[in-house]
Coordinates of N, CA and C and ligand atoms in Angstrom, one line a residue:
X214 N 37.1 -10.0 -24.8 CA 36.3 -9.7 -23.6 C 36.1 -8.2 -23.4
X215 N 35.0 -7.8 -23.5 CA 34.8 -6.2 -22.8 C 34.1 -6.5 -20.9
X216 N 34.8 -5.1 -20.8 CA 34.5 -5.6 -19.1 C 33.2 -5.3 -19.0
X217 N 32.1 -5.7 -18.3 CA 31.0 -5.4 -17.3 C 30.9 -4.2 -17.0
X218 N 29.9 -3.1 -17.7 CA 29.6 -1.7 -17.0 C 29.1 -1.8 -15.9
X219 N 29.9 -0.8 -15.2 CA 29.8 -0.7 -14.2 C 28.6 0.4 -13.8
X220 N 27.8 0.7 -13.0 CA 26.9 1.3 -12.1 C 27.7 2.7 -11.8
X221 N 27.3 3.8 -12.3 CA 27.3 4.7 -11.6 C 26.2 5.7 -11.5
X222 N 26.1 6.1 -10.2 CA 24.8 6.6 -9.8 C 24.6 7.9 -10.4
X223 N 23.5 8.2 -10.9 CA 23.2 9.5 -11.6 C 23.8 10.5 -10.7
X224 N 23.6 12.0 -10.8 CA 23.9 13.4 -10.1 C 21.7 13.9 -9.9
X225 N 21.6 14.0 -8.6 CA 19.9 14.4 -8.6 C 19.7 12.9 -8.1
X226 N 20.1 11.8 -7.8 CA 19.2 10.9 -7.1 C 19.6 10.9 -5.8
X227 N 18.7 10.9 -4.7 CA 18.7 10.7 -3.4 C 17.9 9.8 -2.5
X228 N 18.3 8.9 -1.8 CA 17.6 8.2 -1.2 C 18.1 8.3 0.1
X229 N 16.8 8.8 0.5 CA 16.6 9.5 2.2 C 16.1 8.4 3.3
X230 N 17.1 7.3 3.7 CA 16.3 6.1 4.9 C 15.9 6.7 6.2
X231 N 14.4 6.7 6.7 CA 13.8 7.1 7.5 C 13.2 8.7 7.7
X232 N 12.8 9.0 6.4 CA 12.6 10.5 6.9 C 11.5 10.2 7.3
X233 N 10.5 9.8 7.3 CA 9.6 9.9 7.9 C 9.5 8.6 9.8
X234 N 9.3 9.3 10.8 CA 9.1 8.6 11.8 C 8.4 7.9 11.7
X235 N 8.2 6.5 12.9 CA 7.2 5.8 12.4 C 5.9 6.1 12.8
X236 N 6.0 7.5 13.7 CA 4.7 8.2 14.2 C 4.1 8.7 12.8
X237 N 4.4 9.3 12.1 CA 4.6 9.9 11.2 C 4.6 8.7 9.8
X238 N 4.6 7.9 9.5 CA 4.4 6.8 9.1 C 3.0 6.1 9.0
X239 N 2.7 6.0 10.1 CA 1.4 5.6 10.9 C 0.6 6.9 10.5
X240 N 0.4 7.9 10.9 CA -0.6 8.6 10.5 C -0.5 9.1 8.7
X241 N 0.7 9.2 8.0 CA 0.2 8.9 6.8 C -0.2 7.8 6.1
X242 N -0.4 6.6 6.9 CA -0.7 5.1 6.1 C -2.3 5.7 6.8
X243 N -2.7 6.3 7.8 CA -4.1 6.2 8.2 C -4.8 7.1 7.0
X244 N -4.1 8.1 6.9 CA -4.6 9.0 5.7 C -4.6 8.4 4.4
X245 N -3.9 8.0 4.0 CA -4.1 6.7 2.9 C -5.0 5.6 2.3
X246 N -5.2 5.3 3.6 CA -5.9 3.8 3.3 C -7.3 4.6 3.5
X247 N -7.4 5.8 4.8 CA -8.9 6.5 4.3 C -9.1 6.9 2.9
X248 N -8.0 7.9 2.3 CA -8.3 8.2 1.2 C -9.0 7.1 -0.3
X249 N -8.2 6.0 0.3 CA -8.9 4.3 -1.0 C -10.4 4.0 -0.9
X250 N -10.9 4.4 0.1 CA -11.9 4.3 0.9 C -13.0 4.9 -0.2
X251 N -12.9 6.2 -0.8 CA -13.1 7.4 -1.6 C -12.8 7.1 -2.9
X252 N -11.6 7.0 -3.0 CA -11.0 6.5 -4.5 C -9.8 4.9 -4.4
X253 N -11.0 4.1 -4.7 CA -10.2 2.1 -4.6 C -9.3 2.2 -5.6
X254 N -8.5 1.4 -4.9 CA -7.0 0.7 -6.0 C -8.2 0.0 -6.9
X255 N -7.5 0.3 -8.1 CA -8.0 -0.4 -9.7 C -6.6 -0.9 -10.0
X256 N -6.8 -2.0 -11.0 CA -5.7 -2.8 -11.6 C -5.7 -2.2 -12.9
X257 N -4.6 -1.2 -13.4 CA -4.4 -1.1 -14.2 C -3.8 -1.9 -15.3
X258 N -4.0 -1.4 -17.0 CA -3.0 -2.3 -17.5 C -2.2 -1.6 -19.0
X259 N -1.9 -2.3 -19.3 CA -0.7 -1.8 -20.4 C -1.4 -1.2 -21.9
X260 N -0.7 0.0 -22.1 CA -1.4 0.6 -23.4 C -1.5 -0.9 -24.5
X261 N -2.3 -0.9 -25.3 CA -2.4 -1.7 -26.9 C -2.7 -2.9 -26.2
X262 N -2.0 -4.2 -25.0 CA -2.2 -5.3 -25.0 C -3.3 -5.6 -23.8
X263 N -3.3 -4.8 -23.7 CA -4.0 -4.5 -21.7 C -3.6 -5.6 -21.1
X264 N -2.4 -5.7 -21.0 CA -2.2 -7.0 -20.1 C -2.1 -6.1 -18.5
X265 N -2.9 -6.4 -17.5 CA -2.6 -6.1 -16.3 C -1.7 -5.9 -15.8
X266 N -1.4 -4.9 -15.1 CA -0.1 -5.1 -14.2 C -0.3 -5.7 -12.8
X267 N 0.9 -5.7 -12.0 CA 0.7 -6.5 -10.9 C 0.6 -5.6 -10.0
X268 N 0.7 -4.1 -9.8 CA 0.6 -3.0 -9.1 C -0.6 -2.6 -9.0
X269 N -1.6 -2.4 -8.1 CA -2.9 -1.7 -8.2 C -2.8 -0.4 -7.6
X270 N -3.3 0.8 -8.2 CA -3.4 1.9 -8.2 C -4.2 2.7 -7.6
X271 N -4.1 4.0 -7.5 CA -5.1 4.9 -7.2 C -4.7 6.6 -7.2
X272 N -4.8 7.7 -7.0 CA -3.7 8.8 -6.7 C -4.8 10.0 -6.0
X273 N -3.9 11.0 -5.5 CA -4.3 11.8 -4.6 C -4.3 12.8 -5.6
X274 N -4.6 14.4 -5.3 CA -4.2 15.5 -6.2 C -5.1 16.1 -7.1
X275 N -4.9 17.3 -7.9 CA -5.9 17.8 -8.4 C -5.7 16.7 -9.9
X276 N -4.5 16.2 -10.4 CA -4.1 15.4 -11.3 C -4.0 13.5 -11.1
X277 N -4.5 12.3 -11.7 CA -4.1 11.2 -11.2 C -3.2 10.8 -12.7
X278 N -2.5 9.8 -12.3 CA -1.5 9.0 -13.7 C -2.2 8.0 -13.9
X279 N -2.6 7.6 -15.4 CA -3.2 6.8 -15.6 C -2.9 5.5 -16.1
X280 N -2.5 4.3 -16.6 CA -2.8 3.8 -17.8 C -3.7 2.7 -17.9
X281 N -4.3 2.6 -19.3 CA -4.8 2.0 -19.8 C -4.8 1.8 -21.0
X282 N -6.0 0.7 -22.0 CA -5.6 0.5 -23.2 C -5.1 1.7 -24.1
X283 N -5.8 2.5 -23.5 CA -5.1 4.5 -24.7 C -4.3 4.6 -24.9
X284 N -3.4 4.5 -23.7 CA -2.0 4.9 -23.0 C -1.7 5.6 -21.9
X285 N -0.6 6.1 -21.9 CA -0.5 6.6 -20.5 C -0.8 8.2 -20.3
X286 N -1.6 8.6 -19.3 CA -2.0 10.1 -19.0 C -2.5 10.3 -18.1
X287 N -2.5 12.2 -17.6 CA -2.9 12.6 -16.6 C -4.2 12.5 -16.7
X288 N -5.2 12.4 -15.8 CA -6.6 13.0 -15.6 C -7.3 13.6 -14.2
X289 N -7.8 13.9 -14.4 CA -8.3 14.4 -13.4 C -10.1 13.6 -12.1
X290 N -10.3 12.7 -13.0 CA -11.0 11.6 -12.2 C -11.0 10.1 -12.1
X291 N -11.4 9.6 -11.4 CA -10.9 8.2 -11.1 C -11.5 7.5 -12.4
X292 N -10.8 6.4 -13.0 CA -11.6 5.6 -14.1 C -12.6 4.4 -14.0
X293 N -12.8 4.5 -12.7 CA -14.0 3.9 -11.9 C -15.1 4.6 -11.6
X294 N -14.8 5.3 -10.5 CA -15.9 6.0 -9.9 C -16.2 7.5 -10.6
X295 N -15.3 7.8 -11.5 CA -15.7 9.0 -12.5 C -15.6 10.1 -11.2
X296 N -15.0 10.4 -9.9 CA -15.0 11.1 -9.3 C -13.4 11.9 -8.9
X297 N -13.4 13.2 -8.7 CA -12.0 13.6 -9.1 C -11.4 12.9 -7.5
X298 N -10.0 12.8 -7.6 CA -9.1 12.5 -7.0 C -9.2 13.1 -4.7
X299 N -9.3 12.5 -4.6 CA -9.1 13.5 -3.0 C -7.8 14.3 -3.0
X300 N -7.7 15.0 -1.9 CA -6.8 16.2 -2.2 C -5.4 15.7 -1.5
X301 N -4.4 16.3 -2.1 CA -3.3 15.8 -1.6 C -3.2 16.1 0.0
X302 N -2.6 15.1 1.0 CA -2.1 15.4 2.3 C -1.2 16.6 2.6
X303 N -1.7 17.4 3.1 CA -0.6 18.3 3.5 C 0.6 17.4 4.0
X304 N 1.0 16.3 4.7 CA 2.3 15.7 5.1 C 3.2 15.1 3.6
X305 N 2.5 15.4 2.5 CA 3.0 15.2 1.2 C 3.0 16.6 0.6
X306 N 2.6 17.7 0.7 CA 2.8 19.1 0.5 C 4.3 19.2 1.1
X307 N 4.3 18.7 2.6 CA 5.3 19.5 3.0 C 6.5 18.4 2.6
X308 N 6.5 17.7 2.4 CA 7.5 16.6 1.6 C 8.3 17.3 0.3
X309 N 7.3 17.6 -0.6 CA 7.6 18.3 -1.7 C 8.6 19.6 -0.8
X310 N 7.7 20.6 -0.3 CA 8.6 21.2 0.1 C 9.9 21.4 0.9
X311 N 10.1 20.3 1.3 CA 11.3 19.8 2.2 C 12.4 19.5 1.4
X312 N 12.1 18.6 0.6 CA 12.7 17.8 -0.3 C 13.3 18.2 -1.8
X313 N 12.3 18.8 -2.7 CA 11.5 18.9 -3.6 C 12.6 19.7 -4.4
X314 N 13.0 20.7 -3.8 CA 13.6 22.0 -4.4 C 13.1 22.3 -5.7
X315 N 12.2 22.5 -5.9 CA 11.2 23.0 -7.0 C 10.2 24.1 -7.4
X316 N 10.0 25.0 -7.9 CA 9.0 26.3 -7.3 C 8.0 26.2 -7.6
X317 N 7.3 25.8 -8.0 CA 5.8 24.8 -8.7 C 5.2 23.6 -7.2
X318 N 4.0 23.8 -7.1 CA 3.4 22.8 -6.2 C 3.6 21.1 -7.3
X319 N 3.7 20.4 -6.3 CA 2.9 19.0 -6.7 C 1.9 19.4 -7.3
X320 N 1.3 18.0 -8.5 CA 0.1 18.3 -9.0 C -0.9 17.2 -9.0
X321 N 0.4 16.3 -8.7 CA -0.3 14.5 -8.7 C 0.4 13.8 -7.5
X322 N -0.4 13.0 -7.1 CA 0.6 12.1 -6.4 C -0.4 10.5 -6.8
X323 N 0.8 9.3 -7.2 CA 0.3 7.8 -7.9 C 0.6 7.2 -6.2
X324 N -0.8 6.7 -6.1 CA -0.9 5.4 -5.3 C -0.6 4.1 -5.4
X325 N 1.2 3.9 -5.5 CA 0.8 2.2 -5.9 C 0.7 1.3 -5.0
X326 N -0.3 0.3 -4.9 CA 0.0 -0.9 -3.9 C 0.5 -1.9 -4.4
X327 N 1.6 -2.8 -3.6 CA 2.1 -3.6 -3.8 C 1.6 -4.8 -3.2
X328 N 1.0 -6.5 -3.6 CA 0.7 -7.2 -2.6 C 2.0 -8.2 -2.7
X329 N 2.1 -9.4 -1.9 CA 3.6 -10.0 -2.6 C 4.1 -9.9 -3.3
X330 N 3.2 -10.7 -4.4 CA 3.8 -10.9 -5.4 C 4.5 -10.1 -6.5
X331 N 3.6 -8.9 -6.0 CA 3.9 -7.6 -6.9 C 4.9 -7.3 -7.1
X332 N 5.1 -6.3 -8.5 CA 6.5 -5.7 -9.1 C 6.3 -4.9 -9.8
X333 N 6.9 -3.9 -10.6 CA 7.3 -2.7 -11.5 C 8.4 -3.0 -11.9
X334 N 7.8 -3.1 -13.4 CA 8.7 -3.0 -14.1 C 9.9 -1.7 -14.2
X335 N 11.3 -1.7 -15.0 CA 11.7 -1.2 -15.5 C 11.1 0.3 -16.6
X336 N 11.0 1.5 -15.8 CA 10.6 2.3 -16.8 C 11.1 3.5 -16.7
X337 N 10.4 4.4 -17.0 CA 11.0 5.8 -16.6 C 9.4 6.7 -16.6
X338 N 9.4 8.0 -15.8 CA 8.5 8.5 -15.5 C 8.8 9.7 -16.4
X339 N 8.0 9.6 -17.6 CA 8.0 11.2 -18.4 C 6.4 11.3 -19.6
X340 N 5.8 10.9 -18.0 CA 4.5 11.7 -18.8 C 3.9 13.6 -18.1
X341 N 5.1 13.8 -17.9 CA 5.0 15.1 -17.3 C 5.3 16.4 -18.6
X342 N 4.6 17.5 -18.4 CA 5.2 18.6 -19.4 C 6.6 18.8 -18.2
X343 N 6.3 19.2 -17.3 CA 7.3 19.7 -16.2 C 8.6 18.3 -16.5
X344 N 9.0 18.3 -17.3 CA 9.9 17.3 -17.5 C 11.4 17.5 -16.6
X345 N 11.5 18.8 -16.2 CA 13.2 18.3 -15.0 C 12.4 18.7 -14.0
X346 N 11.2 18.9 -13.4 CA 10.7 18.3 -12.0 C 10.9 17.2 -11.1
X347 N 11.6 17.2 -10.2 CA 11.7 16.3 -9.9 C 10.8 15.0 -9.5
X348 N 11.1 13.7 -9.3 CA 9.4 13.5 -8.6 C 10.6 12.5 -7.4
X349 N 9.4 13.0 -6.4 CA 10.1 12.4 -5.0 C 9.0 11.3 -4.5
X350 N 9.5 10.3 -3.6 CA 8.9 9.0 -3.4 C 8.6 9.2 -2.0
X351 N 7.4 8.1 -1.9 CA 7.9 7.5 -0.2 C 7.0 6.4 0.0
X352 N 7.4 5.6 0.9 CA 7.8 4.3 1.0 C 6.9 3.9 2.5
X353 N 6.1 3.0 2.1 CA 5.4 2.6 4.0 C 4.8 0.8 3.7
X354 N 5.2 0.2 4.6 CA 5.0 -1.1 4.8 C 6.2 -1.4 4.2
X355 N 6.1 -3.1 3.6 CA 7.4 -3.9 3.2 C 7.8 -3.6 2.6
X356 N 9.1 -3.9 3.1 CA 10.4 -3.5 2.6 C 10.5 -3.8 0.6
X357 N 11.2 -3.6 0.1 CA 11.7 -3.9 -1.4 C 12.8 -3.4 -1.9
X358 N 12.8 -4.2 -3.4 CA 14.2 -4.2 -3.8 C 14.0 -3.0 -4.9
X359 N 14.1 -2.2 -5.1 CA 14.4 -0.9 -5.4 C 15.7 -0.7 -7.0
X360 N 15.5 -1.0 -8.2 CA 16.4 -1.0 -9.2 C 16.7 0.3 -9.9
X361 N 18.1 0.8 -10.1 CA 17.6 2.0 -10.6 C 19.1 1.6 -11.6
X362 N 18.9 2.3 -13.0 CA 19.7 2.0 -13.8 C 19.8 3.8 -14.5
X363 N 20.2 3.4 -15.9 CA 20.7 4.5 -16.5 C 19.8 5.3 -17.6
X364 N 19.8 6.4 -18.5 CA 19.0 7.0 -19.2 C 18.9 6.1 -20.1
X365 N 19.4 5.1 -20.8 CA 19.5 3.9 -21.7 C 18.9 2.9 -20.7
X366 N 18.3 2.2 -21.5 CA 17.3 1.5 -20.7 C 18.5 0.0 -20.6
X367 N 19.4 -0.2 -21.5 CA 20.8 -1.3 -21.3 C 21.8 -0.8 -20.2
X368 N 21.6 0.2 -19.7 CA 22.8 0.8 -18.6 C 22.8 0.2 -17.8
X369 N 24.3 0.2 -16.9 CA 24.2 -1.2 -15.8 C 23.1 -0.6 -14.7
X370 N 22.9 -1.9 -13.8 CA 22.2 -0.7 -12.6 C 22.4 -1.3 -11.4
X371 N 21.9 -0.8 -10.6 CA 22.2 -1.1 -9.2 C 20.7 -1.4 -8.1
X372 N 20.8 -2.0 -7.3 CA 19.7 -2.2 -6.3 C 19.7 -1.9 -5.2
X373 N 18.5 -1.1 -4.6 CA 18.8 -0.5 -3.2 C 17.6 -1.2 -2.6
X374 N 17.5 -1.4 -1.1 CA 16.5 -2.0 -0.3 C 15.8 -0.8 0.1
X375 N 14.0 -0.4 -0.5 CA 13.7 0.4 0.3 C 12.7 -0.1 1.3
X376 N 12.6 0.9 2.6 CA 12.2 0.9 3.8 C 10.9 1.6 4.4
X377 N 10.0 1.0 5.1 CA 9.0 2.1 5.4 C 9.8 3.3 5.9
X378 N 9.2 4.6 5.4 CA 9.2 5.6 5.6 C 10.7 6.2 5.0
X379 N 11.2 5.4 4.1 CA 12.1 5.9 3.2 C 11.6 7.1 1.9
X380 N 12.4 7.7 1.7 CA 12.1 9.0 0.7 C 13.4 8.8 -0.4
X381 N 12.9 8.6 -1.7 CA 13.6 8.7 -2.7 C 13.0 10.4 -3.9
X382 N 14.5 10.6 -4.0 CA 14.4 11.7 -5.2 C 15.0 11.7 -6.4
X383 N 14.3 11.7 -7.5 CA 14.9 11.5 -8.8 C 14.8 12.9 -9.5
X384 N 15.7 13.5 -9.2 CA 16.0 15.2 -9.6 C 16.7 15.1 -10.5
X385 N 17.0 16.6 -11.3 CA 18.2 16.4 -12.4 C 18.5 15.3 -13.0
X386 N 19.5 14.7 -13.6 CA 19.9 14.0 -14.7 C 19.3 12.6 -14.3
X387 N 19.5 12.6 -13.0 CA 18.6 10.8 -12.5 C 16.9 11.0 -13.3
X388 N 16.4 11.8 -13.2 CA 14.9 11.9 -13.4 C 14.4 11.2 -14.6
X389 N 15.8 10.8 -15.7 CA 15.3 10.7 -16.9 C 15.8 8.7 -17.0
X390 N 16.3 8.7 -15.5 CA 17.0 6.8 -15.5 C 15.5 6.2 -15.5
X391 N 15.9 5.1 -16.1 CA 15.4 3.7 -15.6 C 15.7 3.2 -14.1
X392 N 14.2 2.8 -13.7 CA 13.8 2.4 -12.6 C 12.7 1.5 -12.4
X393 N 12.8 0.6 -11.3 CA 11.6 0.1 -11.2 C 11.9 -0.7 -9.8
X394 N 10.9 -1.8 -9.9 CA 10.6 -2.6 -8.2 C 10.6 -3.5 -8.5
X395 N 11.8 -4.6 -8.1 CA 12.1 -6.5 -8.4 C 11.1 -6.7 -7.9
X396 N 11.1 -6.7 -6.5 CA 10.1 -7.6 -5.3 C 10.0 -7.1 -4.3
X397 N 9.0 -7.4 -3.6 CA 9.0 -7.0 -2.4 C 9.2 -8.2 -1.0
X398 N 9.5 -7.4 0.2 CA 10.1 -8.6 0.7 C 8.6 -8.9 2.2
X399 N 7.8 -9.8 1.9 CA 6.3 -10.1 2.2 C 6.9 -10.1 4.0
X400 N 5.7 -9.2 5.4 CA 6.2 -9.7 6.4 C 7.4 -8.7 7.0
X401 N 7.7 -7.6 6.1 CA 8.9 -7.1 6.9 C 9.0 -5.8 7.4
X402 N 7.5 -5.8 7.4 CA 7.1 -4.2 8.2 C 5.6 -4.7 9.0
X403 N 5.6 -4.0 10.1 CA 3.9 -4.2 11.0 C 3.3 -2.9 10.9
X404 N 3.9 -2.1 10.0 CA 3.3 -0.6 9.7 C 1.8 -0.6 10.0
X405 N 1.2 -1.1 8.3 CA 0.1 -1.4 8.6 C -0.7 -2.7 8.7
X406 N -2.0 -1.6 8.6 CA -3.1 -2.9 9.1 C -3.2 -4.2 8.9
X407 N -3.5 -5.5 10.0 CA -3.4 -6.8 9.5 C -4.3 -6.8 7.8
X408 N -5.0 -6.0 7.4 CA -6.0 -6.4 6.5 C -4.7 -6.3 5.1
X409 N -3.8 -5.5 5.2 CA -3.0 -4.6 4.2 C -1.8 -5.5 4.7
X410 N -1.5 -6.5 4.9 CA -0.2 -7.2 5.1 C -0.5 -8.6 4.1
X411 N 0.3 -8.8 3.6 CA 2.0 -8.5 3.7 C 1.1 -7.4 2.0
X412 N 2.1 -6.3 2.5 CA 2.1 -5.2 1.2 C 2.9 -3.9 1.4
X413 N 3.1 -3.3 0.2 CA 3.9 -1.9 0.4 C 2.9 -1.4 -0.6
X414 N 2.9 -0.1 0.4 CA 2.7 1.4 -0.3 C 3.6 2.1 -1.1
X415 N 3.7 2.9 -2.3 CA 4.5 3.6 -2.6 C 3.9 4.9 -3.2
X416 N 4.4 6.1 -2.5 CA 3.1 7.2 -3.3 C 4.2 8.1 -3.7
X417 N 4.4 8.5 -4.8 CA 5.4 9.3 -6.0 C 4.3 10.5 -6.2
X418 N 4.9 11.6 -5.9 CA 4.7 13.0 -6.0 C 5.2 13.5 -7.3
X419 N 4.0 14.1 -8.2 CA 5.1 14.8 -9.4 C 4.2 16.3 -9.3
X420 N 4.9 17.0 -10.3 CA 4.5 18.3 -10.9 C 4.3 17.8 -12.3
X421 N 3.1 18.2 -13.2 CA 2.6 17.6 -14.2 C 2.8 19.2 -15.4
X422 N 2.3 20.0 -14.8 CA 2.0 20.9 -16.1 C 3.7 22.1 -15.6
X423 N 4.2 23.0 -16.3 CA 5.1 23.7 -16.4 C 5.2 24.3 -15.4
X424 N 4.1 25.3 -15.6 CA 4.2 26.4 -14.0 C 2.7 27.1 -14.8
X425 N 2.4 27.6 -13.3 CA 1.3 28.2 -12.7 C 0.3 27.8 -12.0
Ligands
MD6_203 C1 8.1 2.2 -6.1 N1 8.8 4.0 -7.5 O1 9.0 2.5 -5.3 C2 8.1 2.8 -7.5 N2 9.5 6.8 -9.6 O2 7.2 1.4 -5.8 C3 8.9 4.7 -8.7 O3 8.6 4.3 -9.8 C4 9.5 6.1 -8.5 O4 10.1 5.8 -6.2 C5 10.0 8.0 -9.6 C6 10.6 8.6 -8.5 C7 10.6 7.8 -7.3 C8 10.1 6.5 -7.4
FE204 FE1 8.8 5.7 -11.4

């Protein structure tokens, strides 16, 4: 018998419940859902098989994350509308900088929508040159189950419930874990709009290129 590894939490991950009010909540889901308006969620899908994911996308920034049959990469306009990205929210500027501890601005930030059924897989976030950048999260509408495991993609892992207007940080040694989204729990936020329910938002701030 070998025992069951056990879960221990990287050094650099933080999960911040409630930094944002729900005042403050509300007026970044209004800036949001304007900004889709400009640049629509697309269903992205998987390098080589294109199988779809269940997350539909979009991003803010001078930079968006992409994937598609290529693979995965930064660009700089939407793969729809061929039009560059709208500009990051200052209430996501100042996130970075609250948060962030980093001397480099954000360069991207990924729009993902979640509708029920939705999920994210297990992965890790390293299509950045800025590779010990941190990238910091945040969280509006339903709630979800939130997995985060180890730099080994077999590492035990652990599940956290996140919350509208929760803030996750994967700094230092966490940056390089496995992570992803089980489920979401449909119904468990009136954040937003009846049109956008039952769903979560999740919009992940990175720094893409080194410095300057
Ligand atoms: C999500 N989040 O919460 C997916 N990645 O929907 C992420 O993949 C993520 O929350 C890097 C850092 C923070 C995150
Ligand atoms: Fe991620």
């Amino acid at each position: 018998m070998t025992a069951k590894p056990r879960f221990v939490q990287p050094d650099g991950f933080k999960l911040l419940p409630g930094y944002f009010s729900p005042d403050q909540q509300r007026a970044l889901a209004r800036t949001v859902l304007a900004a889709l308006d400009a640049a629509p969620l697309y269903r992205p899908c998987m390098p080589r098989t294109g199988a779809p994911l269940s997350v539909q996308m979009s991003n803010f920034g001078p930079l968006g994350w992409i994937s598609d049959r290529e693979g995965y990469r930064y660009q700089t306009m939407h793969p729809d509308t061929g039009a560059p990205w709208p500009p990051l929210p200052q209430a996501l500027r100042d996130l970075w900088a609250g948060v962030g501890d980093w001397p480099d601005a954000p360069e991207a930030c990924l729009i993902n929508w979640y509708d029920a059924g939705a999920r994210l897989g297990l992965h890790v976030d390293a299509d950045e040159d800025a590779k010990f950048a941190p990238v910091v999260s945040v969280s509006l509408g339903d709630r979800a189950r939130f997995r985060l495991g180890g730099a080994d993609r077999k590492a035990a892992t652990a599940s956290f419930i996140l919350s509208s207007g929760d803030v996750v940080v994967l700094g230092g040694p966490s940056r390089r874990c496995f992570h992803g989204v089980d489920r979401i729990y449909p119904g468990t936020s009136s954040l937003l709009p009846e049109r956008w329910r039952p769903g979560r938002i999740n919009l992940t701030l990175r720094r893409v290129h080194r410095s300057g």
